[in-house]
Coordinates of C-alpha atoms in Angstrom, one line a residue:
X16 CA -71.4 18.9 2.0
X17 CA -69.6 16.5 -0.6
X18 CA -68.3 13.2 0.9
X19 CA -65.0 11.9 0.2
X20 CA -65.0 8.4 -1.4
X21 CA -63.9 5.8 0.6
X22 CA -61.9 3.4 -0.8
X23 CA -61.0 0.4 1.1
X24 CA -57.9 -1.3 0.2
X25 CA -57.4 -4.6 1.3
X26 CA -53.9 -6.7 0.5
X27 CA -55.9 -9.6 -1.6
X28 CA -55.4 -13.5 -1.8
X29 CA -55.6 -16.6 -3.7
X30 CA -57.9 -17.8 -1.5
X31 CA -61.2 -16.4 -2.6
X32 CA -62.5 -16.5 1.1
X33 CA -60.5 -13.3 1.4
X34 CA -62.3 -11.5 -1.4
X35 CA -65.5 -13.0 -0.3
X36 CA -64.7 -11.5 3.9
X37 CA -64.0 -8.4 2.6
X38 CA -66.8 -7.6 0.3
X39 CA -69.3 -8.8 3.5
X40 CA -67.5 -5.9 5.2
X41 CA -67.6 -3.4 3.1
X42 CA -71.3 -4.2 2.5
X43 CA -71.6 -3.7 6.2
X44 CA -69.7 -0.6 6.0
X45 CA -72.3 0.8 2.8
X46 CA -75.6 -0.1 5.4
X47 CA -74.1 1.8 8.1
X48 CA -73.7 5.0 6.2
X49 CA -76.1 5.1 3.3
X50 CA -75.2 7.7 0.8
X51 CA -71.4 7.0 1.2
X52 CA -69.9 5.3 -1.7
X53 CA -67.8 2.8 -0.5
X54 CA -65.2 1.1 -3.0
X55 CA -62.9 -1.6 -2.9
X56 CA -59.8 -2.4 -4.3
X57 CA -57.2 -4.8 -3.7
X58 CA -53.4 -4.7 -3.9
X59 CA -52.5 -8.1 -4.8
X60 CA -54.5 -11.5 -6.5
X61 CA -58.0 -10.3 -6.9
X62 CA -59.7 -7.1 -8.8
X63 CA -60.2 -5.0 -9.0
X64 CA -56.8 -3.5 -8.4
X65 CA -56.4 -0.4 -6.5
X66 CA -54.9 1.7 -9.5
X67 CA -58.0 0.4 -11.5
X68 CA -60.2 1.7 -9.2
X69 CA -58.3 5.1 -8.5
X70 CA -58.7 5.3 -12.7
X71 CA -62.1 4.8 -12.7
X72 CA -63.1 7.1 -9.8
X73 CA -61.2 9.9 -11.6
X74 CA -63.2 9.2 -15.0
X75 CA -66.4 9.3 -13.5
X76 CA -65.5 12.5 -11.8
X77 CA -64.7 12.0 -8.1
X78 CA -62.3 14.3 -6.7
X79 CA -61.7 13.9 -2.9
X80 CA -61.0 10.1 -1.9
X81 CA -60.4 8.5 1.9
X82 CA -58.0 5.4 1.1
X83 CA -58.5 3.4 4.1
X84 CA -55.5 0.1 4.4
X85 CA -57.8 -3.0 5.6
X86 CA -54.8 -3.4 7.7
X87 CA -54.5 -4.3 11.7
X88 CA -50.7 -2.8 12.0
X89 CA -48.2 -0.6 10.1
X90 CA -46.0 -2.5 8.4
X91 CA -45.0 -2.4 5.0
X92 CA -47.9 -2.8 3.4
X93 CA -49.1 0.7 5.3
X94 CA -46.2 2.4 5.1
X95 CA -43.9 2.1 1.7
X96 CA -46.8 -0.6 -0.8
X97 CA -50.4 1.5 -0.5
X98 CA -48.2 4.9 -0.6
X99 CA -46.8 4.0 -3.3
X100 CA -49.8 2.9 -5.2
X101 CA -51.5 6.1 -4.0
X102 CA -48.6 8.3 -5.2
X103 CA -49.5 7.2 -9.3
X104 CA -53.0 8.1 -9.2
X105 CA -54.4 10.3 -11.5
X106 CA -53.6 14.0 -10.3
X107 CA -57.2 15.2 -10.2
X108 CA -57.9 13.3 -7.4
X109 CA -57.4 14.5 -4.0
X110 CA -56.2 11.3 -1.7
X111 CA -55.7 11.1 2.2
X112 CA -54.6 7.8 3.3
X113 CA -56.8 6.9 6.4
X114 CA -54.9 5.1 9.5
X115 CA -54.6 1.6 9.7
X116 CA -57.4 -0.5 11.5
X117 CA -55.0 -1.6 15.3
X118 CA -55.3 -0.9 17.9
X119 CA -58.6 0.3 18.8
X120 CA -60.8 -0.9 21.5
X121 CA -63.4 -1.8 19.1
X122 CA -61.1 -4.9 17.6
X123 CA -61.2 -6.1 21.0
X124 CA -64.5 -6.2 21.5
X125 CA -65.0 -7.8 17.8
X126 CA -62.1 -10.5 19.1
X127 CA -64.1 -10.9 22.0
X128 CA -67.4 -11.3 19.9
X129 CA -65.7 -14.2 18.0
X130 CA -64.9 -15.9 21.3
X131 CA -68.5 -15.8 22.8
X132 CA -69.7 -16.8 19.3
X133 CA -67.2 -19.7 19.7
X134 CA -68.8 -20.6 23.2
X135 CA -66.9 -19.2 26.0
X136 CA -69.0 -16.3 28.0
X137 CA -67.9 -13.7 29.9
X138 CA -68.1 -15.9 33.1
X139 CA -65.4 -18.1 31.5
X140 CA -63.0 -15.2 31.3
X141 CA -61.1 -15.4 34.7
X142 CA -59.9 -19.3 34.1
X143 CA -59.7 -19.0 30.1
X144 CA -55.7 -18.1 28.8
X145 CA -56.1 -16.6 25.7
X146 CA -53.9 -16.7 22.4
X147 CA -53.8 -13.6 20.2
X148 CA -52.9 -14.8 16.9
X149 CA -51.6 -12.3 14.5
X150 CA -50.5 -13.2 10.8
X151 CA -47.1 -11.7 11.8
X152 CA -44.7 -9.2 10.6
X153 CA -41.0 -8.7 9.9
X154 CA -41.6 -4.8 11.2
X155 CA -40.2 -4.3 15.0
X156 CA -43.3 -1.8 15.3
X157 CA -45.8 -4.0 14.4
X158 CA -44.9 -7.1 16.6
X159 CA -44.7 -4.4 19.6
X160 CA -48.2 -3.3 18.4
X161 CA -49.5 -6.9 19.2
X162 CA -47.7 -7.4 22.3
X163 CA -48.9 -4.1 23.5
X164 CA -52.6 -5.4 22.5
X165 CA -52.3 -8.5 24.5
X166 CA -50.8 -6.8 27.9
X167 CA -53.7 -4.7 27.6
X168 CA -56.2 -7.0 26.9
X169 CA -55.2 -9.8 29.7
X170 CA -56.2 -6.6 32.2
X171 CA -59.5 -6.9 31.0
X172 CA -60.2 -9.9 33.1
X173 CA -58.6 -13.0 31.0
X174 CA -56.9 -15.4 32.8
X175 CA -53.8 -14.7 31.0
X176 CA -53.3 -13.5 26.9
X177 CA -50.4 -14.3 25.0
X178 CA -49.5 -13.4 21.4
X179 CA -48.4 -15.7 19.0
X180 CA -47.5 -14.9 15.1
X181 CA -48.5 -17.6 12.0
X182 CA -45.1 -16.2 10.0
X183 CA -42.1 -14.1 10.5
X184 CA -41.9 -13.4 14.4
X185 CA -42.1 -16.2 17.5
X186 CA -44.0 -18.2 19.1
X187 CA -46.3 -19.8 17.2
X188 CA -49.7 -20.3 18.0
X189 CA -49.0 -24.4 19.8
X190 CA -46.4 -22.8 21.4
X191 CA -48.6 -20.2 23.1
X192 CA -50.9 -22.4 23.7
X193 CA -48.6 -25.0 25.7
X194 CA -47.3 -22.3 27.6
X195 CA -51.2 -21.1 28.8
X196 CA -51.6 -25.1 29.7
X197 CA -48.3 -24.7 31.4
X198 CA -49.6 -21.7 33.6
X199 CA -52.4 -23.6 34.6
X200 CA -55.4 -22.1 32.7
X201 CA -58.0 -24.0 32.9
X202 CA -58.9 -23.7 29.1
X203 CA -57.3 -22.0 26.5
X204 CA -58.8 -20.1 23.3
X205 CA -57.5 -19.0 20.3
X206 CA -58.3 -15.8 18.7
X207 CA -57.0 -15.0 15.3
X208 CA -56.0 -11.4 15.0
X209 CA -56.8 -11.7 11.4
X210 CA -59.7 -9.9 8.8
X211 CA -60.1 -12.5 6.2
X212 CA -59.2 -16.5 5.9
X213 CA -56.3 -17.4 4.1
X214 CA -53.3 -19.4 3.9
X215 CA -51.9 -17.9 7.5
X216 CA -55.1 -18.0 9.2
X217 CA -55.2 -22.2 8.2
X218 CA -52.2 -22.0 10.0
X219 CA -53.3 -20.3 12.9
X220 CA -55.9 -23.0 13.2
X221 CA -53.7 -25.3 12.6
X222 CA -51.8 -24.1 15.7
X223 CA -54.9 -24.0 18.0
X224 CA -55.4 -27.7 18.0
X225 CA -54.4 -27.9 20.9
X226 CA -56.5 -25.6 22.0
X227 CA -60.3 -25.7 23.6
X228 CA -61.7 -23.2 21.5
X229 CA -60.7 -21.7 18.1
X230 CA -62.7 -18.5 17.5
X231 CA -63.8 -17.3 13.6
X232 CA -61.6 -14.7 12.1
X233 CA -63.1 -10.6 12.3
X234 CA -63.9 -10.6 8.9
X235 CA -67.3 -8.3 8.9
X236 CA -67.6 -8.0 12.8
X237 CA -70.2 -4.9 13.4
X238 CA -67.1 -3.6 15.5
X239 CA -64.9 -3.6 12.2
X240 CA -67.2 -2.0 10.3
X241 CA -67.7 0.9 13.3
X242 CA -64.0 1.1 13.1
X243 CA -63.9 1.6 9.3
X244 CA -66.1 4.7 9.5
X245 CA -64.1 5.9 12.8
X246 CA -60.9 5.7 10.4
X247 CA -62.9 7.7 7.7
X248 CA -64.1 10.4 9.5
X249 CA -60.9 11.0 11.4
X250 CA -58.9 10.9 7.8
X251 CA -61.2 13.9 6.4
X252 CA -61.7 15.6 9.4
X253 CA -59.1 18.3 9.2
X254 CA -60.6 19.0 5.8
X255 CA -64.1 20.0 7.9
X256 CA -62.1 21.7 10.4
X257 CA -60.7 24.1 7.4
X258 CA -64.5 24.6 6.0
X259 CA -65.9 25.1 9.3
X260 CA -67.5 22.2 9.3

């Protein structure tokens, strides 16, 4: 049966470390699922742009397209930019705009991931305070989200998880850390709740200094790119149900 396109769209940066994270995962995305074709456009900075790729798909005659926000909450970006964009694409194309990435149990095994990679193991966990570091948000929804994500997550055997925001909401990431050293942790990681490097991701690191360990961004973690695909098929899905498929 004909696949949907998916189209990942990703908020874009000046910092071509964004680009450069997000093409790795969407390559990753392409070797889990040959035969889907996976495209790429970006709202902001870098191209191609997400109405250029909409044009294009239409020209060469796609009709059904999954647009999938490379996105860890719903804040604006999710709920008024990428509808938006979506709403002026050409009308032969058939769109259903895919849920955002958070939460999912599979980001916190990727964060996790990072954190071993960085050097703790899972022995470490009971005595390590953890900061969840999330770019940050002006949406009430979103910085629940995040909060939710770190109760959660400390039950999974941490020492003790805080979150902590780079923009927008409080406490930063030094203040989250100071108040793990306060609780008596006996070391304290940082793990950026973030998909690409850029200017708020410096500042998360710039945050963790006074941490023990700073862990990598998720950029193309093989838990992401599970998670892409989980969005994808849950976005077409009622379409199968209808076919009988």
């Amino acid at each position: 049966m004909h696949r949907p396109v998916l189209l990942v769209i990703a908020h874009g940066s000046r910092d071509p470390r964004h680009a450069r994270a997000v093409h790795a995962l969407v390559e990753r995305v392409r070797a889990l699922r040959p035969g889907l074709r996976v495209e790429t456009g970006f709202l902001d900075f870098n191209v191609p742009s997400v109405p250029g790729v909409l044009e294009s798909l239409a020209a060469k005659g796609a009709r059904d397209v999954v647009a999938l926000p490379l996105l860890l909450t719903r804040a604006f970006h999710a709920k008024a930019d990428i509808p938006a964009v979506l709403r002026q694409a050409p009308a032969r194309l058939r769109i259903r705009q895919a849920d955002v990435l958070g939460p999912s149990p599979l980001l916190l095994s990727a964060l996790e991931r990072r954190l071993y990679e960085a050097g703790l193991t899972p022995a470490d966990k009971p005595s390590t305070g953890v900061v969840l570091a999330s770019a940050g948000s002006t949406d009430p929804e979103a910085i629940a989200v995040i909060a939710e994500i770190a109760r959660e997550w400390r039950h999974t055997g941490w020492c003790a998880v805080r979150p902590a925001f780079a923009s927008a909401s409080l406490p930063r990431t030094e203040d989250a850390v100071a108040e793990l050293r306060a609780l008596g942790c006996e070391r304290v990681a940082v793990a950026p709740y973030v998909l690409a490097p850029g200017f708020l991701p410096d500042r998360i690191a710039r945050g963790a200094a006074g941490a023990d360990v700073l862990a990598d961004v998720l950029g193309p973690a093989p838990e992401v790119a599970r998670l892409l695909l989980e969005r994808y098929d849950a976005a077409r899905r009622p379409a199968l149900t209808a076919l009988g498929a």
